[in-house]
Tab-separated table of C-alpha atoms and ligand atoms in Angstrom:
chain	number	residue	atom	x	y	z
A	267	MET	CA	-32.312	-55.654	17.212
A	268	SER	CA	-32.501	-52.243	15.533
A	269	ARG	CA	-29.440	-50.658	13.905
A	270	GLU	CA	-30.985	-47.334	12.978
A	271	GLY	CA	-29.345	-43.992	13.712
A	272	PRO	CA	-30.752	-41.753	16.474
A	273	ASP	CA	-32.102	-39.288	13.864
A	274	VAL	CA	-34.495	-41.869	12.365
A	275	SER	CA	-37.925	-41.490	13.946
A	276	GLU	CA	-40.309	-43.395	11.668
A	277	ILE	CA	-39.913	-46.120	9.057
A	278	ARG	CA	-43.075	-47.105	7.189
A	279	ARG	CA	-43.507	-50.695	6.054
A	280	GLY	CA	-46.246	-53.257	5.522
A	281	ARG	CA	-46.559	-56.770	6.875
A	282	VAL	CA	-48.754	-59.823	6.413
A	283	HIS	CA	-48.538	-61.453	9.831
A	284	ALA	CA	-47.848	-65.137	10.377
A	285	ASP	CA	-51.446	-65.940	11.425
A	286	GLN	CA	-52.714	-64.248	8.249
A	287	VAL	CA	-50.273	-66.318	6.170
A	288	ARG	CA	-51.541	-69.460	7.902
A	289	HIS	CA	-55.186	-68.684	7.178
A	290	ARG	CA	-54.954	-67.027	3.756
A	291	LEU	CA	-51.884	-68.717	2.249
A	292	PRO	CA	-51.927	-72.194	3.829
A	293	TRP	CA	-49.723	-73.593	1.029
A	294	LEU	CA	-46.973	-71.125	1.968
A	295	HIS	CA	-47.348	-71.890	5.673
A	296	LEU	CA	-46.887	-75.592	4.817
A	297	ALA	CA	-44.034	-74.998	2.365
A	298	TYR	CA	-42.125	-73.221	5.164
A	299	ARG	CA	-42.351	-76.387	7.248
A	300	ARG	CA	-41.608	-78.754	4.363
A	301	GLU	CA	-39.813	-77.685	1.160
A	302	PHE	CA	-38.181	-74.524	2.529
A	303	LEU	CA	-37.169	-76.343	5.715
A	304	LYS	CA	-35.463	-79.015	3.600
A	305	LEU	CA	-33.537	-76.379	1.638
A	306	ALA	CA	-32.645	-74.609	4.900
A	307	GLY	CA	-31.106	-77.876	6.107
A	308	GLN	CA	-28.847	-77.898	3.034
A	309	ALA	CA	-27.706	-74.338	3.779
A	310	CYS	CA	-26.687	-75.076	7.365
A	311	ALA	CA	-24.145	-77.429	8.952
A	312	GLU	CA	-26.542	-78.186	11.819
A	313	PRO	CA	-30.048	-79.690	11.782
A	314	VAL	CA	-32.578	-76.892	11.316
A	315	ALA	CA	-36.049	-76.472	12.819
A	316	PRO	CA	-38.910	-74.145	11.904
A	317	ALA	CA	-40.429	-71.912	14.593
A	318	ARG	CA	-42.986	-73.640	16.802
A	319	ASP	CA	-44.605	-70.309	17.601
A	320	ASP	CA	-46.890	-69.429	14.673
A	321	ARG	CA	-46.596	-65.679	15.290
A	322	TYR	CA	-43.179	-65.327	13.700
A	323	GLY	CA	-42.414	-68.469	11.670
A	324	ILE	CA	-43.158	-67.014	8.248
A	325	VAL	CA	-44.393	-63.497	7.481
A	326	LEU	CA	-44.576	-61.339	4.362
A	327	ASN	CA	-42.773	-58.020	4.328
A	328	VAL	CA	-44.424	-55.541	1.985
A	329	GLN	CA	-43.194	-52.207	0.604
A	330	ARG	CA	-45.595	-50.099	-1.448
A	331	GLY	CA	-44.667	-46.905	-3.259
A	332	THR	CA	-41.270	-45.329	-2.801
A	333	ASP	CA	-41.212	-44.201	0.823
A	334	MET	CA	-41.357	-47.550	2.600
A	335	ARG	CA	-38.238	-49.491	3.532
A	336	PHE	CA	-37.213	-52.116	6.035
A	337	GLU	CA	-35.604	-51.220	9.297
A	338	CYS	CA	-31.887	-51.815	9.626
A	339	HIS	CA	-31.351	-54.569	12.194
A	340	VAL	CA	-29.527	-57.744	13.132
A	341	ASP	CA	-31.425	-61.030	13.456
A	342	SER	CA	-31.827	-62.995	16.681
A	343	ASN	CA	-32.444	-66.312	14.878
A	344	PRO	CA	-29.429	-68.202	13.467
A	345	LEU	CA	-30.861	-68.822	9.989
A	346	THR	CA	-33.232	-66.708	7.911
A	347	GLY	CA	-34.735	-67.703	4.587
A	348	LEU	CA	-36.028	-65.082	2.167
A	349	LEU	CA	-38.277	-65.927	-0.749
A	350	PHE	CA	-38.424	-62.937	-3.083
A	351	CYS	CA	-41.900	-62.695	-4.579
A	352	THR	CA	-41.556	-59.651	-6.857
A	353	ASP	CA	-39.189	-58.167	-9.447
A	354	HIS	CA	-38.174	-54.509	-9.631
A	355	GLN	CA	-36.697	-52.212	-12.212
A	356	ALA	CA	-34.766	-50.345	-9.538
A	357	GLY	CA	-34.549	-50.097	-5.778
A	358	GLY	CA	-35.743	-52.553	-3.145
A	359	GLU	CA	-32.316	-54.188	-2.814
A	360	LEU	CA	-31.385	-56.107	0.301
A	361	VAL	CA	-28.228	-54.520	1.707
A	362	ILE	CA	-26.061	-56.528	4.122
A	363	ALA	CA	-23.187	-54.939	6.046
A	364	HIS	CA	-19.775	-56.578	6.170
A	365	ASP	CA	-19.039	-54.666	9.365
A	366	ALA	CA	-20.725	-56.209	12.410
A	367	ALA	CA	-20.546	-52.871	14.228
A	368	ALA	CA	-22.401	-50.825	11.576
A	369	ALA	CA	-24.894	-48.837	13.619
A	370	ASP	CA	-26.929	-47.023	10.979
A	371	VAL	CA	-27.844	-47.106	7.290
A	372	PRO	CA	-24.938	-44.911	6.063
A	373	SER	CA	-22.382	-47.183	7.783
A	374	VAL	CA	-24.064	-50.280	6.337
A	375	GLU	CA	-23.939	-48.725	2.846
A	376	ARG	CA	-20.205	-47.942	3.141
A	377	ASN	CA	-19.161	-51.607	3.071
A	378	CYS	CA	-21.828	-54.080	2.045
A	379	SER	CA	-23.181	-56.806	-0.202
A	380	ILE	CA	-26.212	-55.911	-2.285
A	381	ILE	CA	-28.803	-58.465	-3.341
A	382	ARG	CA	-31.336	-57.544	-5.999
A	383	PRO	CA	-34.703	-59.253	-5.519
A	384	HIS	CA	-35.846	-61.631	-8.266
A	385	ALA	CA	-39.253	-63.283	-7.976
A	386	GLY	CA	-38.846	-66.963	-7.171
A	387	HIS	CA	-35.326	-66.714	-5.764
A	388	VAL	CA	-34.768	-67.968	-2.242
A	389	ILE	CA	-31.727	-67.207	-0.113
A	390	TYR	CA	-30.649	-68.357	3.332
A	391	PHE	CA	-28.270	-66.515	5.615
A	392	ASP	CA	-27.105	-66.025	9.175
A	393	ALA	CA	-27.429	-62.298	9.878
A	394	ARG	CA	-26.846	-62.227	13.621
A	395	GLU	CA	-23.549	-60.407	12.994
A	396	HIS	CA	-24.473	-58.570	9.812
A	397	PRO	CA	-26.760	-55.540	10.055
A	398	HIS	CA	-29.112	-55.437	7.046
A	399	TYR	CA	-32.027	-53.498	5.625
A	400	ALA	CA	-34.105	-53.196	2.452
A	401	ARG	CA	-33.791	-50.058	0.350
A	402	PRO	CA	-36.941	-48.223	-0.726
A	403	LEU	CA	-38.208	-48.812	-4.258
A	404	THR	CA	-37.106	-46.032	-6.595
A	405	VAL	CA	-39.913	-46.670	-9.095
A	406	SER	CA	-43.348	-46.946	-7.495
A	407	GLY	CA	-44.575	-50.526	-7.213
A	408	ILE	CA	-44.899	-53.275	-4.651
A	409	ARG	CA	-42.124	-55.358	-3.126
A	410	ILE	CA	-43.054	-58.572	-1.343
A	411	VAL	CA	-40.670	-60.915	0.443
A	412	ALA	CA	-41.557	-63.982	2.487
A	413	VAL	CA	-39.331	-64.013	5.579
A	414	MET	CA	-38.744	-67.353	7.280
A	415	ASN	CA	-37.202	-67.863	10.716
A	416	PHE	CA	-35.295	-71.057	11.355
A	417	TYR	CA	-33.551	-72.314	14.480
A	418	THR	CA	-30.760	-74.749	15.279
A	419	GLU	CA	-29.698	-76.817	18.257
A	420	SER	CA	-26.936	-74.343	19.168
A	421	CYS	CA	-29.362	-71.411	18.831
A	422	PRO	CA	-32.837	-72.757	19.573
A	423	GLU	CA	-36.141	-70.899	19.518
A	424	SER	CA	-35.996	-70.547	23.308
A	425	THR	CA	-33.172	-67.997	22.851
A	426	ARG	CA	-35.497	-65.590	21.000
A	427	PRO	CA	-35.465	-62.385	23.077
A	428	ARG	CA	-38.687	-61.958	25.046
A	429	GLU	CA	-38.452	-58.182	24.510
A	430	LEU	CA	-38.878	-58.842	20.798
A	431	ASN	CA	-42.211	-60.614	21.309
A	432	ARG	CA	-43.248	-57.904	23.728
A	433	HIS	CA	-42.279	-55.232	21.196
A	434	LEU	CA	-44.121	-56.944	18.331
A	435	TYR	CA	-47.074	-58.687	20.001
A	436	GLY	CA	-47.478	-57.089	23.417
A	437	ASP	CA	-46.497	-60.333	25.134
A	438	ALA	CA	-46.067	-60.623	28.871
B	283	LIG	FE1	-33.418	-59.681	9.305
């Protein structure tokens, strides 16, 4: 769910969709269901499951240049894994609000944790109550993050909002 201010009209970003990951990076598609699933299980008190729906299990988020960033939002899934694929001199940080009510980027920035991407690092978190976004790069380059959705028994895949699939994939 978006947490952008009303004055924000367009946010540019790139994405490698889950079906493209499956066809072009089959090793990553498999690792999501094997190695990264195992690590996810260690990060969570409950048993963890990968998405059954291949459209949103694992995707790559891509920022090129210095004007792309990732939309400020809260997650609908109970556990997200991020595999950082690139390093950066400056910019591209993941910024996570401490305040669940933060409704735009300036309020997120006022009280937050900041995670600098390092290629090869993987993190897991529950961001249903913590608005988050990725800052633009400040030196031109490319930022790539593999984003993995995981589900639990108390928050299964069936709870994923249908509006989200409609918004992203034009689902009925
Ligand atoms: Fe997220």
